[in-house]
Amino acid sequence: MSTVNIKIDGREFAVKEGEYILNAARANDVFIPAICYLTRCSPTLACRLCLVEADGKQVYACNAKVKEGMEITVDTPNILEERRAIMEVYDVNHPLQCGVCDKSGECELQNYTLELGVDSQSYMIPDTKREVKNWSSVLHYDAGLCIVCERCTTVCKDMIGDAALTTTKRGGEALDKGFKDTMPKDAYAMWNKLQKSVIAPSNGTEYTNCSDCGECAAVCPVGALVSRDFQYKSNAWDLKRIPAVSAHSSDGFQIYYEVKPASIENRTEKIFRVTNEWNYVSLDGAARFAYDFENADVRKDEAAFNAAIEAFKKADTVRFNSVITNEEALMLQTLKEKMGFKLYNPEVRAFQKFLGYYQKASGNRFWTTDNDAIMKKSDFVIALGAALRNDAPGMKYAFNNVQKMNKGAGLYFHPIGDTLIPSFGKSVECFTHKPGLEEAALYLVLDLFADKEKLPEEVKEYLAGFKTTETKIVKEKVMKDVTETVVDEETGESKEVTKKVPEMVEKEITVEKNGLVDLVGGDSATFPDTFEKMMKKKESFSMMIGEDFYYHEKAENLAKLIALIEETCEIDVVMTPPKANALGVALICELDDEAEGYTIGYNEVGDFRLSALGDGDLDMPAMNQQEGTFTNISKRVVPTNAAVEYGGYELNDLVSALIDEGEELTIDWTVKLPTSKGFQAVEFDALPNTYSNDGTENRGYLLKTSNRKAKTPSVEKFDESAALEGEIVYRCNPARQFSDFTDKAHEIFEPFGLYASVEKAEALGSKVEVVFENGSIVVDVIADEKMTGDITKLSDFKSAQNVYDLFGPARYQTVTMRKV
C-alpha cells in the first residue's frame, strides 16, 4: 500500500494514497465533525459539517482525497460559522423530547450541538407534520426526528445490498429566498434539502422489502430509527455493554449485549438490545435481534447432574452442533479420548473433511482472504456454492460492497435463482446451473482466469475440449461509393458526383463458443463480450466458497480444484464455515461419520439431553451466558463474554466429575487449545477485543497457518450426467434463522417450512409431505418473492425435525412431494 505525506493543522502524517481526507484524519485520531458519512460507504454530502480547508480551498473531507504535500486546516473562522449555522438548521423544529427519546445520551445531534456551542437559534420555519411508521417487523421510524442524513439509505445500499430505503418528498414549506443571502451557503443548501426530503421504503409501499438486519437503526445518529422492541424501554446511559460474539453465523461478528436489571423489583440483569461498532462491522438480523435465548432461572439440580454422569459413562455417542465454544469443543474431544465414545456433528463433519482435502492439496494452509479484506481491496468477486442471501450474511455484504464501493464486478453461481443478487450492480453476471455441476463452474473459473502456462497439460486439454467454433452470417453496415449524375440548376450542365452511402452486407465470421458457459447456466454467445467488459481495469480477484461444496459427492475433487485455482490464478479464496463455531469444532474435534447406540444430545436430539434451551434432562448455559472463544470465518480466535447470569451446571463441571483433567473454570481451557491446529497458548483474559480507528481488527488472534508449498493437485474430470433431475429440495434456512437459538428469540419471526418461488408455491399448495429415501416430513409451503425456479428450500434450524438425517451427506436431494 503506497502512502502520501500530508499535514493536518500543521502536524505531519503518512496516510494511504487515494484515501478520503476524513478517513485519513480518523485513522490518525484527528477529529473532523461529520454526521452523514459512514466509513465503509459512499459519501452523500448530506450534512456538510466536514468542511475543511485543503491547500487554501474549502472542500468536504468526506469526498476529497488526499494528495502528496496537501496541507489541511480543520477549523477556520468561516468554516466554524458554516458548521454552527448547519447545526442551528438541524435544530430548527427538531422535537424537544430528549428526556424520552431512545437515542438520548448517545445522540449525535445532541453531541454536535454541544460541541459547536449552539446556544441560540437564528432561523425558523413552520413545521410539517410527518407520520410515525412501522416499516417492518422490527423497524420503527419517526419522521419528525429524522434529519435526512441518509446514513440509513447509504448503508442499506452500499453495505447490506437490500437498497430498501430511499429519500422521497416531504412536502415541507419552501424556504424564504431571503435566507439565501443572509446565511452561509452550505447551511442554506442543507436546510433546503431537509425541508424537501424524508426517508421511505424504496418499493413505494409502507413496508420495506428487506432482510430485517437493523443496520439502518444502528447507524441512525438520532432517534428516528429504532427497534420496535427497544422503543421506550431504556435510557442509553442505564445500559451496561458486554463485548461478545454473535452465536449464530460463522461470520463471528463482534457485538455488544446491552444489559440492565429487568425491573425495579427484579434486579436480575436482562439483555435489552444488541449494538455494534458499525464503522467497522455490519450485523445480520440474527446477530442483532436473536439475543434473548438465555437459559433463565436455572439452579443446580444435583439429581439431574448425577443422571448426566451416568449417561456419559454408558454413552456410545455424543451428538452436538456448532453453537459451542472452542473450550467446550476441547472438553468433548478430551472426554472422547478418555472414554471412547463417538462425537457426531453432521453440521460440521462434511466441512471438516472438505477442509482436510483442501489443506492436503494446498499445503496445509487455510483460505487466503476474508470478507473484510475483500471489501477493502477486491474489484472482482466470484461466489460459488452458497446461497448468499441465506447462508452467509458477511459474504453477501462483501459481494455487494465490491460492486458499490470498489466499482467492481462479480460472478454468482448457484442452482437457485435469486433476484436480489443481480440488483447489486450492472456488472454482476448470474449463472443458474443444475445441482451436481459445481465442478463445471470451477473449471470455467480456471478457463477464464488461469495462467494457462501453469496448468497441467491434461487440464489444458480438457478445457480445450469444451471450445468449439461456429460460422455465423452477420449483417454489417459498410459505406459504399455511389456515383451519380447531377444537373447544375443555374448552368444546366451535367456532372458526375461520387458520395458514400450506407449499405448492409452479409459477412461470414467464426465465433468461438465455450460449452462450459452453457453448461453452468450462461449464454456462450453473449458471455465473452460481457466478460471482456467486466474485466476492464480489474486488478484484485477473490472467490467465495460455500456450504454446497462441503456436502457434495465430489467434495475432494472440488477442494483440489480450488487449490489449483489458487495456484494458477491470481485469486484469493474465502470459505464460509456452516454456522456458529464450525471452524473451531472442525479443528479441535475428531468427528465421526455416524452415530450409534446410546446417545447424549448436547442441544440436539438424544437419549439423554444436555440443553441450553431449557428443555433437556440437564440444563446447560446458552452462549450469552458463557465466557470462551469462537473461531470465525476470518480465521480469528475471538473472545466472547457472559451477558446474563446462569446458576446451573456447566460442561466443565461434568468433565471435572468424569476425568482428572477438569479445570475450575471453562476459560481455563483457553490456553490449552491445540497449537498443532493453529491455536496459540494465550490465556482468555489476555485476549484483546478492539478495533483501531483505521478499522484494523485487534480481536483475539489469527490462527497460525502453514506456508508449505504443495505439489500441483491432480484433479478429476467431471461427469455431466451427475446433474440432479426431477423434484429437488435444498437444505437451507431463511435469512435470520440458524438454529433453535435464533428460533427461540422473540424478535426472529421467520418460520420453519419449505420455501419456494411464488409460482412454485402456488403449484404446491399450502402444505406438502416431502418424501426422502430414508423418511419424510410434512411442512408448510412458504412463498419467497426473491426466489426463482423450481428448486425449493427446506429449513433445518429445528433440531427436533432431524432434517440433517433426512438429507444425509448431501445438501440437495431428489424427492417426491405430495400435497397434504
mmCIF file of C-alpha atoms in Angstrom, residues 30-310:
data_model
loop_
_atom_site.group_PDB
_atom_site.id
_atom_site.type_symbol
_atom_site.label_atom_id
_atom_site.label_comp_id
_atom_site.label_asym_id
_atom_site.label_seq_id
_atom_site.Cartn_x
_atom_site.Cartn_y
_atom_site.Cartn_z
ATOM 1 C CA VAL A 30 -7.815 13.815 14.263
ATOM 2 C CA PHE A 31 -11.398 14.920 14.817
ATOM 3 C CA ILE A 32 -13.387 16.364 11.910
ATOM 4 C CA PRO A 33 -17.146 16.607 12.552
ATOM 5 C CA ALA A 34 -19.409 14.627 10.225
ATOM 6 C CA ILE A 35 -22.937 13.287 10.626
ATOM 7 C CA CYS A 36 -23.804 11.808 7.236
ATOM 8 C CA TYR A 37 -20.619 9.891 6.356
ATOM 9 C CA LEU A 38 -20.112 6.165 7.003
ATOM 10 C CA THR A 39 -16.538 4.910 6.792
ATOM 11 C CA ARG A 40 -17.185 1.907 4.531
ATOM 12 C CA CYS A 41 -19.822 3.538 2.312
ATOM 13 C CA SER A 42 -20.030 6.217 -0.347
ATOM 14 C CA PRO A 43 -20.244 9.909 0.639
ATOM 15 C CA THR A 44 -23.657 11.574 0.455
ATOM 16 C CA LEU A 45 -22.654 15.210 1.203
ATOM 17 C CA ALA A 46 -25.910 15.495 3.119
ATOM 18 C CA CYS A 47 -24.674 17.220 6.282
ATOM 19 C CA ARG A 48 -21.685 19.271 5.004
ATOM 20 C CA LEU A 49 -20.253 19.523 8.508
ATOM 21 C CA CYS A 50 -16.943 18.019 7.386
ATOM 22 C CA LEU A 51 -15.978 21.194 5.510
ATOM 23 C CA VAL A 52 -12.210 21.801 5.806
ATOM 24 C CA GLU A 53 -9.610 23.918 4.056
ATOM 25 C CA ALA A 54 -7.173 21.966 1.863
ATOM 26 C CA ASP A 55 -4.367 23.853 0.149
ATOM 27 C CA GLY A 56 -6.284 27.093 0.646
ATOM 28 C CA LYS A 57 -9.560 25.813 -0.817
ATOM 29 C CA GLN A 58 -12.662 24.762 1.092
ATOM 30 C CA VAL A 59 -13.570 21.107 0.409
ATOM 31 C CA TYR A 60 -15.697 18.397 2.002
ATOM 32 C CA ALA A 61 -13.417 15.993 3.869
ATOM 33 C CA CYS A 62 -15.704 13.015 3.190
ATOM 34 C CA ASN A 63 -15.437 13.484 -0.586
ATOM 35 C CA ALA A 64 -11.968 14.968 -1.194
ATOM 36 C CA LYS A 65 -8.960 12.663 -1.465
ATOM 37 C CA VAL A 66 -5.529 13.285 -0.006
ATOM 38 C CA LYS A 67 -2.625 14.274 -2.232
ATOM 39 C CA GLU A 68 1.123 14.380 -1.652
ATOM 40 C CA GLY A 69 2.068 17.511 0.284
ATOM 41 C CA MET A 70 -1.537 18.540 0.967
ATOM 42 C CA GLU A 71 -1.963 20.956 3.876
ATOM 43 C CA ILE A 72 -5.296 20.773 5.662
ATOM 44 C CA THR A 73 -6.821 23.119 8.199
ATOM 45 C CA VAL A 74 -9.754 21.654 10.123
ATOM 46 C CA ASP A 75 -11.123 24.897 11.606
ATOM 47 C CA THR A 76 -11.160 28.421 10.158
ATOM 48 C CA PRO A 77 -13.486 31.270 11.222
ATOM 49 C CA ASN A 78 -15.538 30.821 8.037
ATOM 50 C CA ILE A 79 -15.801 27.056 8.475
ATOM 51 C CA LEU A 80 -16.807 27.370 12.130
ATOM 52 C CA GLU A 81 -19.533 29.837 11.102
ATOM 53 C CA GLU A 82 -20.791 27.354 8.484
ATOM 54 C CA ARG A 83 -20.835 24.464 10.949
ATOM 55 C CA ARG A 84 -22.692 26.413 13.605
ATOM 56 C CA ALA A 85 -25.294 27.541 11.064
ATOM 57 C CA ILE A 86 -25.735 23.936 9.887
ATOM 58 C CA MET A 87 -26.330 22.749 13.447
ATOM 59 C CA GLU A 88 -28.799 25.578 14.062
ATOM 60 C CA VAL A 89 -30.688 24.457 10.954
ATOM 61 C CA TYR A 90 -30.706 20.842 12.153
ATOM 62 C CA ASP A 91 -32.151 22.039 15.465
ATOM 63 C CA VAL A 92 -34.960 24.055 13.811
ATOM 64 C CA ASN A 93 -38.238 22.315 14.755
ATOM 65 C CA HIS A 94 -36.415 19.215 15.979
ATOM 66 C CA PRO A 95 -38.725 17.873 18.723
ATOM 67 C CA LEU A 96 -37.555 18.730 22.241
ATOM 68 C CA GLN A 97 -38.220 15.257 23.616
ATOM 69 C CA CYS A 98 -34.692 14.299 24.618
ATOM 70 C CA GLY A 99 -35.891 13.108 28.008
ATOM 71 C CA VAL A 100 -37.857 10.235 26.477
ATOM 72 C CA CYS A 101 -36.055 9.808 23.152
ATOM 73 C CA ASP A 102 -34.433 6.383 22.784
ATOM 74 C CA LYS A 103 -31.254 7.991 21.421
ATOM 75 C CA SER A 104 -30.760 10.484 24.234
ATOM 76 C CA GLY A 105 -27.317 10.102 25.740
ATOM 77 C CA GLU A 106 -25.828 8.710 22.530
ATOM 78 C CA CYS A 107 -27.394 11.156 20.067
ATOM 79 C CA GLU A 108 -25.034 12.785 17.583
ATOM 80 C CA LEU A 109 -27.356 15.766 17.179
ATOM 81 C CA GLN A 110 -27.013 16.402 20.917
ATOM 82 C CA ASN A 111 -23.263 15.886 20.770
ATOM 83 C CA TYR A 112 -22.608 18.223 17.843
ATOM 84 C CA THR A 113 -24.992 20.888 19.154
ATOM 85 C CA LEU A 114 -22.883 20.984 22.317
ATOM 86 C CA GLU A 115 -19.545 20.557 20.502
ATOM 87 C CA LEU A 116 -20.214 23.554 18.237
ATOM 88 C CA GLY A 117 -21.608 25.701 21.027
ATOM 89 C CA VAL A 118 -25.110 26.218 19.600
ATOM 90 C CA ASP A 119 -26.866 28.133 22.387
ATOM 91 C CA SER A 120 -29.267 30.273 20.346
ATOM 92 C CA GLN A 121 -31.418 29.971 17.227
ATOM 93 C CA SER A 122 -31.209 32.336 14.223
ATOM 94 C CA TYR A 123 -33.678 30.607 11.888
ATOM 95 C CA MET A 124 -37.282 29.486 11.910
ATOM 96 C CA ILE A 125 -39.922 27.988 9.623
ATOM 97 C CA PRO A 126 -43.313 26.341 10.228
ATOM 98 C CA ASP A 127 -43.011 22.603 10.770
ATOM 99 C CA THR A 128 -44.637 19.935 8.625
ATOM 100 C CA LYS A 129 -46.498 17.021 10.150
ATOM 101 C CA ARG A 130 -44.699 13.762 9.437
ATOM 102 C CA GLU A 131 -46.286 10.452 10.369
ATOM 103 C CA VAL A 132 -44.713 7.822 12.584
ATOM 104 C CA LYS A 133 -44.381 4.482 10.760
ATOM 105 C CA ASN A 134 -43.548 0.861 11.465
ATOM 106 C CA TRP A 135 -41.567 -0.188 8.414
ATOM 107 C CA SER A 136 -41.150 -3.866 9.204
ATOM 108 C CA SER A 137 -41.435 -6.423 11.967
ATOM 109 C CA VAL A 138 -38.513 -4.776 13.776
ATOM 110 C CA LEU A 139 -38.142 -1.183 12.472
ATOM 111 C CA HIS A 140 -39.856 1.918 13.863
ATOM 112 C CA TYR A 141 -39.438 5.250 12.027
ATOM 113 C CA ASP A 142 -40.292 8.655 13.463
ATOM 114 C CA ALA A 143 -40.008 11.106 10.571
ATOM 115 C CA GLY A 144 -40.364 14.043 12.959
ATOM 116 C CA LEU A 145 -36.993 13.159 14.455
ATOM 117 C CA CYS A 146 -35.320 12.426 11.114
ATOM 118 C CA ILE A 147 -32.559 14.796 9.935
ATOM 119 C CA VAL A 148 -32.314 13.124 6.476
ATOM 120 C CA CYS A 149 -28.598 12.436 6.826
ATOM 121 C CA GLU A 150 -29.154 9.430 4.508
ATOM 122 C CA ARG A 151 -26.962 7.116 6.562
ATOM 123 C CA CYS A 152 -29.785 4.545 6.592
ATOM 124 C CA THR A 153 -30.240 4.592 2.815
ATOM 125 C CA THR A 154 -26.484 4.523 2.236
ATOM 126 C CA VAL A 155 -25.704 1.562 4.495
ATOM 127 C CA CYS A 156 -28.656 -0.397 3.097
ATOM 128 C CA LYS A 157 -27.468 0.180 -0.469
ATOM 129 C CA ASP A 158 -23.681 0.112 -0.177
ATOM 130 C CA MET A 159 -23.161 -2.412 2.602
ATOM 131 C CA ILE A 160 -26.212 -4.632 3.094
ATOM 132 C CA GLY A 161 -27.290 -4.741 -0.552
ATOM 133 C CA ASP A 162 -31.050 -4.549 0.045
ATOM 134 C CA ALA A 163 -31.404 -0.925 -1.125
ATOM 135 C CA ALA A 164 -34.727 -0.965 0.713
ATOM 136 C CA LEU A 165 -34.773 2.731 1.673
ATOM 137 C CA THR A 166 -34.714 5.966 -0.305
ATOM 138 C CA THR A 167 -35.357 9.678 0.048
ATOM 139 C CA THR A 168 -38.781 10.888 -1.014
ATOM 140 C CA LYS A 169 -40.724 14.155 -0.997
ATOM 141 C CA ARG A 170 -41.518 15.537 2.418
ATOM 142 C CA GLY A 171 -43.934 18.253 1.424
ATOM 143 C CA GLY A 172 -42.251 20.810 3.656
ATOM 144 C CA GLU A 173 -42.794 24.546 3.265
ATOM 145 C CA ALA A 174 -40.361 26.270 0.892
ATOM 146 C CA LEU A 175 -37.624 28.383 2.417
ATOM 147 C CA ASP A 176 -37.875 32.147 2.284
ATOM 148 C CA LYS A 177 -35.467 33.146 -0.521
ATOM 149 C CA GLY A 178 -34.154 35.883 1.702
ATOM 150 C CA PHE A 179 -32.285 33.233 3.707
ATOM 151 C CA LYS A 180 -30.092 32.528 0.692
ATOM 152 C CA ASP A 181 -28.411 35.922 1.005
ATOM 153 C CA THR A 182 -28.310 36.121 4.795
ATOM 154 C CA MET A 183 -26.962 32.743 5.892
ATOM 155 C CA PRO A 184 -23.912 30.618 4.968
ATOM 156 C CA LYS A 185 -24.413 28.838 1.627
ATOM 157 C CA ASP A 186 -23.821 25.282 2.855
ATOM 158 C CA ALA A 187 -26.269 25.723 5.706
ATOM 159 C CA TYR A 188 -28.860 27.080 3.257
ATOM 160 C CA ALA A 189 -28.336 24.182 0.812
ATOM 161 C CA MET A 190 -28.606 21.617 3.606
ATOM 162 C CA TRP A 191 -31.755 23.244 5.032
ATOM 163 C CA ASN A 192 -33.375 23.376 1.606
ATOM 164 C CA LYS A 193 -32.801 19.649 1.176
ATOM 165 C CA LEU A 194 -34.035 18.916 4.697
ATOM 166 C CA GLN A 195 -37.297 20.753 4.017
ATOM 167 C CA LYS A 196 -37.898 18.803 0.820
ATOM 168 C CA SER A 197 -36.970 15.262 1.833
ATOM 169 C CA VAL A 198 -37.868 12.402 4.118
ATOM 170 C CA ILE A 199 -36.945 8.691 4.184
ATOM 171 C CA ALA A 200 -39.313 5.965 2.975
ATOM 172 C CA PRO A 201 -39.282 2.356 1.736
ATOM 173 C CA SER A 202 -37.944 2.263 -1.816
ATOM 174 C CA ASN A 203 -40.634 -0.143 -3.043
ATOM 175 C CA GLY A 204 -43.304 2.578 -2.822
ATOM 176 C CA THR A 205 -45.258 0.875 -0.026
ATOM 177 C CA GLU A 206 -45.409 1.468 3.717
ATOM 178 C CA TYR A 207 -43.260 -1.586 4.460
ATOM 179 C CA THR A 208 -39.687 -2.376 3.492
ATOM 180 C CA ASN A 209 -38.882 -5.466 1.482
ATOM 181 C CA CYS A 210 -35.646 -6.072 3.337
ATOM 182 C CA SER A 211 -33.732 -8.634 5.381
ATOM 183 C CA ASP A 212 -34.581 -7.019 8.749
ATOM 184 C CA CYS A 213 -30.917 -6.717 9.701
ATOM 185 C CA GLY A 214 -31.465 -3.482 11.637
ATOM 186 C CA GLU A 215 -28.254 -1.875 10.387
ATOM 187 C CA CYS A 216 -30.203 1.246 9.380
ATOM 188 C CA ALA A 217 -31.271 1.739 13.001
ATOM 189 C CA ALA A 218 -27.712 1.129 14.194
ATOM 190 C CA VAL A 219 -26.259 3.930 12.062
ATOM 191 C CA CYS A 220 -29.076 6.423 12.663
ATOM 192 C CA PRO A 221 -27.470 9.373 14.515
ATOM 193 C CA VAL A 222 -30.758 10.435 16.147
ATOM 194 C CA GLY A 223 -33.875 8.682 17.436
ATOM 195 C CA ALA A 224 -35.640 8.496 14.096
ATOM 196 C CA LEU A 225 -34.932 4.788 13.517
ATOM 197 C CA VAL A 226 -35.082 2.366 16.422
ATOM 198 C CA SER A 227 -36.020 -1.227 17.044
ATOM 199 C CA ARG A 228 -39.742 -1.530 17.692
ATOM 200 C CA ASP A 229 -38.927 -3.789 20.612
ATOM 201 C CA PHE A 230 -36.465 -1.350 22.241
ATOM 202 C CA GLN A 231 -38.610 1.776 21.870
ATOM 203 C CA TYR A 232 -39.171 3.475 25.261
ATOM 204 C CA LYS A 233 -37.604 0.532 27.104
ATOM 205 C CA SER A 234 -34.428 2.134 28.439
ATOM 206 C CA ASN A 235 -32.178 5.174 28.547
ATOM 207 C CA ALA A 236 -28.842 4.540 26.888
ATOM 208 C CA TRP A 237 -26.886 5.564 30.000
ATOM 209 C CA ASP A 238 -28.589 2.872 32.093
ATOM 210 C CA LEU A 239 -27.250 0.058 29.910
ATOM 211 C CA LYS A 240 -24.013 -1.835 30.527
ATOM 212 C CA ARG A 241 -22.170 -3.011 27.402
ATOM 213 C CA ILE A 242 -20.825 -6.576 27.352
ATOM 214 C CA PRO A 243 -18.470 -7.316 24.418
ATOM 215 C CA ALA A 244 -19.266 -10.661 22.821
ATOM 216 C CA VAL A 245 -19.501 -12.627 19.573
ATOM 217 C CA SER A 246 -22.714 -13.384 17.704
ATOM 218 C CA ALA A 247 -23.566 -17.012 18.399
ATOM 219 C CA HIS A 248 -25.258 -17.740 15.092
ATOM 220 C CA SER A 249 -23.465 -17.315 11.756
ATOM 221 C CA SER A 250 -19.815 -18.256 11.229
ATOM 222 C CA ASP A 251 -19.017 -14.606 10.471
ATOM 223 C CA GLY A 252 -18.302 -14.221 14.194
ATOM 224 C CA PHE A 253 -19.497 -10.615 14.288
ATOM 225 C CA GLN A 254 -18.393 -8.554 17.262
ATOM 226 C CA ILE A 255 -21.447 -7.423 19.216
ATOM 227 C CA TYR A 256 -22.276 -5.754 22.490
ATOM 228 C CA TYR A 257 -25.018 -7.202 24.656
ATOM 229 C CA GLU A 258 -26.517 -4.194 26.447
ATOM 230 C CA VAL A 259 -27.955 -5.170 29.811
ATOM 231 C CA LYS A 260 -29.522 -3.760 32.955
ATOM 232 C CA PRO A 261 -31.825 -5.081 35.698
ATOM 233 C CA ALA A 262 -35.149 -6.343 34.369
ATOM 234 C CA SER A 263 -37.158 -4.037 36.637
ATOM 235 C CA ILE A 264 -37.099 -2.187 39.947
ATOM 236 C CA GLU A 265 -38.402 -5.283 41.704
ATOM 237 C CA ASN A 266 -36.347 -7.824 39.713
ATOM 238 C CA ARG A 267 -32.650 -6.932 39.791
ATOM 239 C CA THR A 268 -31.649 -9.864 37.589
ATOM 240 C CA GLU A 269 -29.862 -8.434 34.567
ATOM 241 C CA LYS A 270 -31.636 -8.725 31.240
ATOM 242 C CA ILE A 271 -30.439 -8.102 27.667
ATOM 243 C CA PHE A 272 -32.332 -5.140 26.219
ATOM 244 C CA ARG A 273 -30.622 -4.890 22.846
ATOM 245 C CA VAL A 274 -27.516 -5.677 20.776
ATOM 246 C CA THR A 275 -25.331 -2.938 19.312
ATOM 247 C CA ASN A 276 -22.210 -2.982 17.160
ATOM 248 C CA GLU A 277 -19.200 -0.943 16.086
ATOM 249 C CA TRP A 278 -20.954 -0.047 12.830
ATOM 250 C CA ASN A 279 -17.978 1.886 11.446
ATOM 251 C CA TYR A 280 -16.072 -1.404 11.273
ATOM 252 C CA VAL A 281 -18.606 -4.244 11.029
ATOM 253 C CA SER A 282 -22.219 -4.704 9.902
ATOM 254 C CA LEU A 283 -24.505 -7.240 11.567
ATOM 255 C CA ASP A 284 -27.094 -9.580 10.121
ATOM 256 C CA GLY A 285 -30.571 -9.794 11.622
ATOM 257 C CA ALA A 286 -29.776 -12.841 13.755
ATOM 258 C CA ALA A 287 -26.724 -11.207 15.328
ATOM 259 C CA ARG A 288 -28.737 -8.074 16.161
ATOM 260 C CA PHE A 289 -32.134 -9.428 17.137
ATOM 261 C CA ALA A 290 -31.614 -13.056 18.245
ATOM 262 C CA TYR A 291 -30.171 -12.138 21.627
ATOM 263 C CA ASP A 292 -32.653 -13.357 24.260
ATOM 264 C CA PHE A 293 -32.068 -17.100 24.081
ATOM 265 C CA GLU A 294 -30.571 -17.492 27.548
ATOM 266 C CA ASN A 295 -31.489 -20.439 29.767
ATOM 267 C CA ALA A 296 -33.085 -18.416 32.546
ATOM 268 C CA ASP A 297 -33.926 -19.122 36.175
ATOM 269 C CA VAL A 298 -31.771 -22.254 36.383
ATOM 270 C CA ARG A 299 -30.456 -23.659 39.653
ATOM 271 C CA LYS A 300 -28.157 -26.620 40.208
ATOM 272 C CA ASP A 301 -30.149 -29.874 40.059
ATOM 273 C CA GLU A 302 -27.915 -32.460 41.707
ATOM 274 C CA ALA A 303 -30.114 -35.417 40.726
ATOM 275 C CA ALA A 304 -30.071 -34.366 37.056
ATOM 276 C CA PHE A 305 -26.293 -33.844 37.254
ATOM 277 C CA ASN A 306 -25.759 -37.351 38.638
ATOM 278 C CA ALA A 307 -28.006 -38.760 35.915
ATOM 279 C CA ALA A 308 -25.842 -36.966 33.336
ATOM 280 C CA ILE A 309 -22.693 -38.538 34.824
ATOM 281 C CA GLU A 310 -24.220 -41.992 34.472
#
